[in-house]
Amino acid sequence: MAKDSELTKSQKILYRIQKGAIKGLAHLPLSCLYGISDLGTFILRRVMKYREDMILKNMRNSFPDASEEQIEIWRNDFYQRFCDVFVEAAKLAHISDKEMAKRVMVTGAEQVNESLKEGRSVILLLGHFGNWEWVTYGARHFLPEAISCEIYHPLSDKVFDKVMLDLRSRFGTVNIPMENTMRTLLGYHRSGRQFVCGFISDQRPFTLELTHWTDFLNQDTPYVNGGEVLGKHIGADFFYVEMMPERRGYYHMTLERIEAEDDEEENPFTRAFLKKLEASIRKNPPAWLWSHNRWKRKRGE
C-alpha cells in the first residue's frame, strides 16, 4: 500500500482530488449511482465494446451448449454487473454498517468463528464473483480478536492504489500486498495471532512457470495454490466465499467449509474451491469477471 510518505507532492494532490470525488459520489443514494452505472454500461457495451471479443470467447468456450441468444443476454448482463461493482465500491466511502447489513446477508460466519475458537486460523478462497469489493463486510461477523485481512495485487498507479485500499479498509481489514503474503501471515501465526485471510484465487497465475492445472469451465486451466500451501503449513481451515447477487444492490454471502478432494492429486483444497466457484458461476453466469484473459496460456508453453 502506498503511504503518504511514498507519494510525491503532486501525487498527494491527485490523491486528495480522487478521494474527494469518490466521497462526493458516495454521498449519493445508490439509486443515483445506478443511473451512473447504466450510463457506463451503455458506453462499455455500445460505444467502446469493451473486451467484447474476449468476453464472448470465454463465455462460448465455458458454455459450449448455450445458444448465441443466451450468450448475448449474459454478455449484456455482465456489462451491467461490471459497472455496478464499481459504483458499489465507491459507495464504501460513505455507507453505514446498518445499510450494509440490509444489503448483504451473511451465513456461515459461525463456522468460521468455531474454527477460531478451536485455535485455528482461516483461509477464505473466493473469486471475482458477485461483488468482491463488498466481501470485506464479512469481517464484521468474525471474532474481533482475530485479524481480518486480504491479499491484493498492488496497482501500478500509486495514487489510485491508495484510494482503493482506503475503500477496502472500510470494515477494518488489513490489506497485504501479494509479495508480502508469506512473511506477514507466518508472522501472525508465530506471534500467536489468529487471522481470517481472503485470497481471490481465480485469476491466471502471474508466474510464467505454470505447474498446477485442472479442468475449470470445460477448459484446461492453470491455477494458483498459494493459499493452500500456506494454510496447510499452519494448520488453517479453508472456507469458500460465495457472494451471490440476489437483486441489484443486494447479496447473499455464504461461507462454506471446503473439504479436500478425495483423491491422490495435488492441491485438493484449491481444486475443491474451483469446483465450488464453477457451480456458482453456472448458477449466475453474468456475475463472474468474464473480461479477464483467464485462458491466455496453454499447458506446455
Tab-separated table of C-alpha atoms in Angstrom:
chain	number	residue	atom	x	y	z
A	1	MET	CA	0.000	0.000	0.000
A	2	ALA	CA	1.325	3.400	-0.962
A	3	LYS	CA	1.781	5.512	2.176
A	4	ASP	CA	1.562	9.297	2.216
A	5	SER	CA	5.333	9.457	2.663
A	6	GLU	CA	5.806	7.413	-0.531
A	7	LEU	CA	3.779	9.826	-2.669
A	8	THR	CA	5.256	12.868	-4.339
A	9	LYS	CA	3.721	16.276	-3.710
A	10	SER	CA	1.791	16.150	-6.987
A	11	GLN	CA	0.615	12.588	-6.244
A	12	LYS	CA	-0.683	13.700	-2.843
A	13	ILE	CA	-2.703	16.453	-4.521
A	14	LEU	CA	-4.080	13.981	-7.068
A	15	TYR	CA	-4.908	11.556	-4.264
A	16	ARG	CA	-6.934	14.208	-2.423
A	17	ILE	CA	-8.785	15.091	-5.634
A	18	GLN	CA	-9.623	11.462	-6.430
A	19	LYS	CA	-10.628	10.653	-2.865
A	20	GLY	CA	-12.765	13.792	-2.666
A	21	ALA	CA	-14.512	12.897	-5.916
A	22	ILE	CA	-15.281	9.385	-4.694
A	23	LYS	CA	-16.555	10.703	-1.366
A	24	GLY	CA	-18.806	13.076	-3.278
A	25	LEU	CA	-20.191	10.200	-5.336
A	26	ALA	CA	-20.585	8.062	-2.213
A	27	HIS	CA	-22.926	10.616	-0.650
A	28	LEU	CA	-25.384	9.980	-3.475
A	29	PRO	CA	-28.007	7.283	-2.862
A	30	LEU	CA	-27.366	4.014	-4.628
A	31	SER	CA	-30.378	4.656	-6.852
A	32	CYS	CA	-28.479	7.634	-8.319
A	33	LEU	CA	-25.230	5.697	-8.534
A	34	TYR	CA	-27.008	3.003	-10.518
A	35	GLY	CA	-28.006	5.698	-13.008
A	36	ILE	CA	-24.280	6.394	-13.461
A	37	SER	CA	-23.721	2.648	-13.797
A	38	ASP	CA	-26.390	2.460	-16.514
A	39	LEU	CA	-24.587	5.181	-18.450
A	40	GLY	CA	-21.279	3.365	-18.024
A	41	THR	CA	-22.896	0.141	-19.197
A	42	PHE	CA	-24.124	1.828	-22.380
A	43	ILE	CA	-20.667	3.264	-23.089
A	44	LEU	CA	-18.842	-0.019	-22.484
A	45	ARG	CA	-21.314	-2.138	-24.430
A	46	ARG	CA	-22.376	0.105	-27.309
A	47	VAL	CA	-19.561	2.629	-27.757
A	48	MET	CA	-16.306	1.039	-26.572
A	49	LYS	CA	-17.386	-2.591	-26.974
A	50	TYR	CA	-15.046	-3.190	-24.022
A	51	ARG	CA	-13.202	-6.503	-24.437
A	52	GLU	CA	-16.231	-7.846	-26.266
A	53	ASP	CA	-14.284	-10.473	-28.221
A	54	MET	CA	-12.642	-11.757	-25.028
A	55	ILE	CA	-15.943	-11.901	-23.142
A	56	LEU	CA	-17.728	-13.756	-25.949
A	57	LYS	CA	-14.859	-16.200	-26.433
A	58	ASN	CA	-14.697	-17.007	-22.718
A	59	MET	CA	-18.457	-17.497	-22.470
A	60	ARG	CA	-18.700	-19.664	-25.586
A	61	ASN	CA	-15.836	-21.912	-24.502
A	62	SER	CA	-17.231	-22.220	-20.977
A	63	PHE	CA	-20.806	-22.919	-22.105
A	64	PRO	CA	-20.475	-24.732	-25.446
A	65	ASP	CA	-24.121	-25.840	-25.377
A	66	ALA	CA	-25.531	-22.334	-24.822
A	67	SER	CA	-27.245	-20.610	-27.743
A	68	GLU	CA	-25.907	-17.377	-29.216
A	69	GLU	CA	-29.035	-15.636	-27.942
A	70	GLN	CA	-28.285	-16.785	-24.398
A	71	ILE	CA	-24.624	-15.772	-24.693
A	72	GLU	CA	-25.689	-12.288	-25.819
A	73	ILE	CA	-28.030	-11.932	-22.832
A	74	TRP	CA	-25.244	-12.974	-20.470
A	75	ARG	CA	-22.784	-10.577	-22.111
A	76	ASN	CA	-25.167	-7.637	-21.726
A	77	ASP	CA	-25.913	-8.549	-18.120
A	78	PHE	CA	-22.181	-8.877	-17.443
A	79	TYR	CA	-21.549	-5.274	-18.523
A	80	GLN	CA	-24.262	-4.151	-16.094
A	81	ARG	CA	-22.834	-6.186	-13.234
A	82	PHE	CA	-19.301	-4.968	-14.034
A	83	CYS	CA	-20.326	-1.302	-13.791
A	84	ASP	CA	-22.421	-1.915	-10.676
A	85	VAL	CA	-19.362	-3.297	-8.858
A	86	PHE	CA	-17.513	-0.024	-9.464
A	87	VAL	CA	-20.261	2.268	-8.159
A	88	GLU	CA	-20.894	-0.060	-5.217
A	89	ALA	CA	-17.168	0.043	-4.409
A	90	ALA	CA	-17.308	3.854	-4.433
A	91	LYS	CA	-20.264	3.716	-2.043
A	92	LEU	CA	-17.956	2.160	0.561
A	93	ALA	CA	-16.635	5.683	1.189
A	94	HIS	CA	-19.996	6.608	2.720
A	95	ILE	CA	-22.223	3.727	3.800
A	96	SER	CA	-23.208	2.686	7.301
A	97	ASP	CA	-22.917	-0.761	8.829
A	98	LYS	CA	-26.694	-0.692	9.223
A	99	GLU	CA	-27.168	-0.157	5.491
A	100	MET	CA	-24.659	-2.889	4.651
A	101	ALA	CA	-26.489	-5.289	6.963
A	102	LYS	CA	-29.619	-4.720	4.898
A	103	ARG	CA	-27.793	-5.318	1.628
A	104	VAL	CA	-25.503	-8.232	2.484
A	105	MET	CA	-26.948	-11.270	4.222
A	106	VAL	CA	-24.129	-13.362	5.711
A	107	THR	CA	-24.490	-17.054	6.523
A	108	GLY	CA	-21.820	-19.455	7.720
A	109	ALA	CA	-19.790	-16.959	9.763
A	110	GLU	CA	-20.483	-19.002	12.888
A	111	GLN	CA	-18.488	-21.897	11.368
A	112	VAL	CA	-15.536	-19.589	10.780
A	113	ASN	CA	-15.766	-18.437	14.392
A	114	GLU	CA	-15.844	-22.052	15.588
A	115	SER	CA	-12.519	-22.654	13.843
A	116	LEU	CA	-11.098	-19.553	15.527
A	117	LYS	CA	-12.386	-20.648	18.927
A	118	GLU	CA	-10.661	-24.001	18.414
A	119	GLY	CA	-7.368	-22.218	17.820
A	120	ARG	CA	-7.107	-22.383	14.034
A	121	SER	CA	-6.754	-19.522	11.579
A	122	VAL	CA	-8.935	-19.463	8.462
A	123	ILE	CA	-8.129	-19.133	4.764
A	124	LEU	CA	-11.015	-17.782	2.687
A	125	LEU	CA	-10.911	-18.686	-1.016
A	126	LEU	CA	-13.098	-16.685	-3.388
A	127	GLY	CA	-13.339	-15.483	-6.966
A	128	HIS	CA	-14.259	-12.341	-8.862
A	129	PHE	CA	-17.910	-13.214	-8.499
A	130	GLY	CA	-20.840	-11.062	-7.410
A	131	ASN	CA	-19.213	-8.115	-5.647
A	132	TRP	CA	-15.706	-8.920	-4.472
A	133	GLU	CA	-15.292	-5.368	-3.112
A	134	TRP	CA	-18.123	-5.804	-0.594
A	135	VAL	CA	-16.788	-9.142	0.670
A	136	THR	CA	-14.778	-7.282	3.327
A	137	TYR	CA	-18.059	-6.584	5.143
A	138	GLY	CA	-17.814	-10.183	6.333
A	139	ALA	CA	-15.139	-9.026	8.789
A	140	ARG	CA	-17.916	-7.544	10.918
A	141	HIS	CA	-19.143	-11.101	11.587
A	142	PHE	CA	-15.855	-12.645	12.714
A	143	LEU	CA	-14.454	-12.716	16.247
A	144	PRO	CA	-12.941	-9.264	16.864
A	145	GLU	CA	-9.745	-10.651	18.376
A	146	ALA	CA	-8.843	-12.310	15.056
A	147	ILE	CA	-7.106	-10.263	12.354
A	148	SER	CA	-9.256	-9.877	9.248
A	149	CYS	CA	-7.109	-9.431	6.170
A	150	GLU	CA	-6.989	-9.873	2.411
A	151	ILE	CA	-4.275	-10.389	-0.169
A	152	TYR	CA	-4.126	-7.920	-3.041
A	153	HIS	CA	-2.024	-7.200	-6.105
A	154	PRO	CA	-0.788	-3.576	-5.905
A	155	LEU	CA	-1.796	-1.335	-8.801
A	156	SER	CA	0.896	0.336	-10.866
A	157	ASP	CA	-0.831	3.694	-10.265
A	158	LYS	CA	0.232	4.506	-6.685
A	159	VAL	CA	-2.416	7.194	-6.301
A	160	PHE	CA	-5.380	5.061	-7.329
A	161	ASP	CA	-3.900	2.121	-5.426
A	162	LYS	CA	-4.068	4.160	-2.204
A	163	VAL	CA	-7.613	5.325	-2.998
A	164	MET	CA	-8.797	1.740	-3.499
A	165	LEU	CA	-7.067	0.496	-0.365
A	166	ASP	CA	-8.788	3.200	1.655
A	167	LEU	CA	-12.109	1.793	0.423
A	168	ARG	CA	-11.086	-1.812	1.050
A	169	SER	CA	-10.153	-0.962	4.641
A	170	ARG	CA	-13.663	0.350	5.381
A	171	PHE	CA	-14.510	-2.550	7.710
A	172	GLY	CA	-11.138	-2.775	9.413
A	173	THR	CA	-9.483	-5.341	7.168
A	174	VAL	CA	-5.706	-5.361	6.755
A	175	ASN	CA	-4.598	-5.286	3.099
A	176	ILE	CA	-1.466	-7.357	2.468
A	177	PRO	CA	0.494	-6.938	-0.785
A	178	MET	CA	0.872	-10.234	-2.608
A	179	GLU	CA	4.663	-10.239	-2.316
A	180	ASN	CA	4.396	-9.943	1.494
A	181	THR	CA	1.830	-12.730	1.962
A	182	MET	CA	4.008	-15.468	3.447
A	183	ARG	CA	6.079	-13.163	5.665
A	184	THR	CA	3.058	-11.346	7.077
A	185	LEU	CA	0.783	-14.339	7.706
A	186	LEU	CA	3.556	-16.515	9.106
A	187	GLY	CA	4.455	-13.587	11.350
A	188	TYR	CA	0.879	-13.508	12.696
A	189	HIS	CA	0.978	-17.266	13.262
A	190	ARG	CA	4.324	-17.301	15.040
A	191	SER	CA	3.232	-14.487	17.343
A	192	GLY	CA	0.111	-16.448	18.315
A	193	ARG	CA	-2.315	-14.167	16.448
A	194	GLN	CA	-5.192	-15.862	14.640
A	195	PHE	CA	-6.404	-14.461	11.353
A	196	VAL	CA	-9.108	-14.777	8.721
A	197	CYS	CA	-7.488	-14.032	5.362
A	198	GLY	CA	-9.156	-13.792	1.959
A	199	PHE	CA	-7.434	-14.969	-1.216
A	200	ILE	CA	-9.058	-14.139	-4.567
A	201	SER	CA	-7.828	-17.240	-6.358
A	202	ASP	CA	-9.498	-17.358	-9.762
A	203	GLN	CA	-7.120	-15.224	-11.824
A	204	ARG	CA	-4.479	-16.501	-14.218
A	205	PRO	CA	-1.231	-17.125	-12.311
A	206	PHE	CA	1.225	-14.255	-12.661
A	207	THR	CA	4.201	-16.592	-12.858
A	208	LEU	CA	5.286	-17.981	-16.204
A	209	GLU	CA	6.008	-21.279	-14.501
A	210	LEU	CA	2.517	-22.798	-14.715
A	211	THR	CA	2.732	-26.114	-12.879
A	212	HIS	CA	-0.787	-26.591	-11.470
A	213	TRP	CA	-3.660	-27.424	-13.818
A	214	THR	CA	-7.241	-28.615	-13.540
A	215	ASP	CA	-10.478	-28.662	-15.534
A	216	PHE	CA	-12.480	-25.480	-14.938
A	217	LEU	CA	-15.491	-24.399	-17.002
A	218	ASN	CA	-14.780	-27.054	-19.645
A	219	GLN	CA	-11.215	-25.847	-20.152
A	220	ASP	CA	-7.733	-26.931	-19.121
A	221	THR	CA	-6.914	-24.208	-16.590
A	222	PRO	CA	-3.782	-23.153	-14.663
A	223	TYR	CA	-4.389	-22.015	-11.108
A	224	VAL	CA	-2.615	-20.528	-8.103
A	225	ASN	CA	-2.232	-22.554	-4.913
A	226	GLY	CA	-0.580	-20.096	-2.519
A	227	GLY	CA	-3.488	-20.016	-0.084
A	228	GLU	CA	-3.485	-23.778	0.241
A	229	VAL	CA	0.291	-24.051	0.670
A	230	LEU	CA	0.287	-21.512	3.491
A	231	GLY	CA	-2.906	-22.834	5.088
A	232	LYS	CA	-1.588	-26.395	5.257
A	233	HIS	CA	1.698	-25.172	6.729
A	234	ILE	CA	-0.032	-23.557	9.714
A	235	GLY	CA	-2.963	-25.968	10.062
A	236	ALA	CA	-5.628	-23.468	8.978
A	237	ASP	CA	-9.184	-24.307	7.954
A	238	PHE	CA	-10.391	-23.479	4.437
A	239	PHE	CA	-13.697	-21.827	3.528
A	240	TYR	CA	-15.296	-20.890	0.228
A	241	VAL	CA	-16.943	-17.468	-0.030
A	242	GLU	CA	-19.861	-17.132	-2.435
A	243	MET	CA	-21.138	-13.579	-2.999
A	244	MET	CA	-24.338	-14.362	-4.878
A	245	PRO	CA	-26.345	-11.390	-6.240
A	246	GLU	CA	-29.953	-11.549	-5.085
A	247	ARG	CA	-31.146	-8.389	-6.826
A	248	ARG	CA	-29.499	-5.116	-7.692
A	249	GLY	CA	-27.534	-3.913	-4.673
A	250	TYR	CA	-28.324	-6.966	-2.541
A	251	TYR	CA	-26.166	-10.045	-1.979
A	252	HIS	CA	-26.095	-13.290	-0.061
A	253	MET	CA	-22.620	-14.019	1.270
A	254	THR	CA	-22.230	-17.697	2.115
A	255	LEU	CA	-19.173	-19.057	3.928
A	256	GLU	CA	-18.861	-22.799	3.389
A	257	ARG	CA	-16.169	-25.106	4.734
A	258	ILE	CA	-14.026	-26.643	1.986
A	259	GLU	CA	-13.377	-30.359	2.251
A	260	ALA	CA	-10.337	-31.634	0.354
A	261	GLU	CA	-10.891	-33.582	-2.847
A	262	ASP	CA	-10.806	-37.298	-2.074
A	263	ASP	CA	-8.053	-38.356	-4.467
A	264	GLU	CA	-4.289	-38.545	-4.712
A	265	GLU	CA	-3.803	-35.419	-6.841
A	266	GLU	CA	-2.065	-32.234	-5.720
A	267	ASN	CA	-3.726	-29.226	-4.087
A	268	PRO	CA	-7.007	-30.913	-3.091
A	269	PHE	CA	-8.397	-27.832	-1.298
A	270	THR	CA	-7.763	-25.441	-4.200
A	271	ARG	CA	-9.336	-27.823	-6.697
A	272	ALA	CA	-12.348	-28.241	-4.410
A	273	PHE	CA	-12.620	-24.446	-4.240
A	274	LEU	CA	-12.578	-24.167	-8.035
A	275	LYS	CA	-15.407	-26.714	-8.279
A	276	LYS	CA	-17.483	-24.633	-5.870
A	277	LEU	CA	-16.708	-21.456	-7.801
A	278	GLU	CA	-17.678	-23.133	-11.065
A	279	ALA	CA	-21.011	-24.189	-9.537
A	280	SER	CA	-21.643	-20.556	-8.503
A	281	ILE	CA	-20.821	-19.304	-11.996
A	282	ARG	CA	-23.173	-21.834	-13.563
A	283	LYS	CA	-25.970	-20.588	-11.295
A	284	ASN	CA	-25.392	-16.964	-12.331
A	285	PRO	CA	-23.039	-16.652	-15.344
A	286	PRO	CA	-23.083	-12.822	-15.708
A	287	ALA	CA	-21.828	-12.378	-12.126
A	288	TRP	CA	-18.267	-13.559	-12.923
A	289	LEU	CA	-15.426	-11.436	-14.358
A	290	TRP	CA	-15.504	-12.616	-17.981
A	291	SER	CA	-13.320	-9.791	-19.299
A	292	HIS	CA	-10.184	-11.302	-17.727
A	293	ASN	CA	-7.949	-13.227	-20.162
A	294	ARG	CA	-8.168	-16.297	-17.939
A	295	TRP	CA	-7.036	-18.858	-20.508
A	296	LYS	CA	-4.212	-16.920	-22.170
A	297	ARG	CA	-1.643	-19.689	-21.764
A	298	LYS	CA	-1.850	-23.358	-22.613
A	299	ARG	CA	-0.307	-26.337	-20.889
A	300	GLY	CA	3.253	-26.967	-22.059
A	301	GLU	CA	4.011	-23.390	-23.101
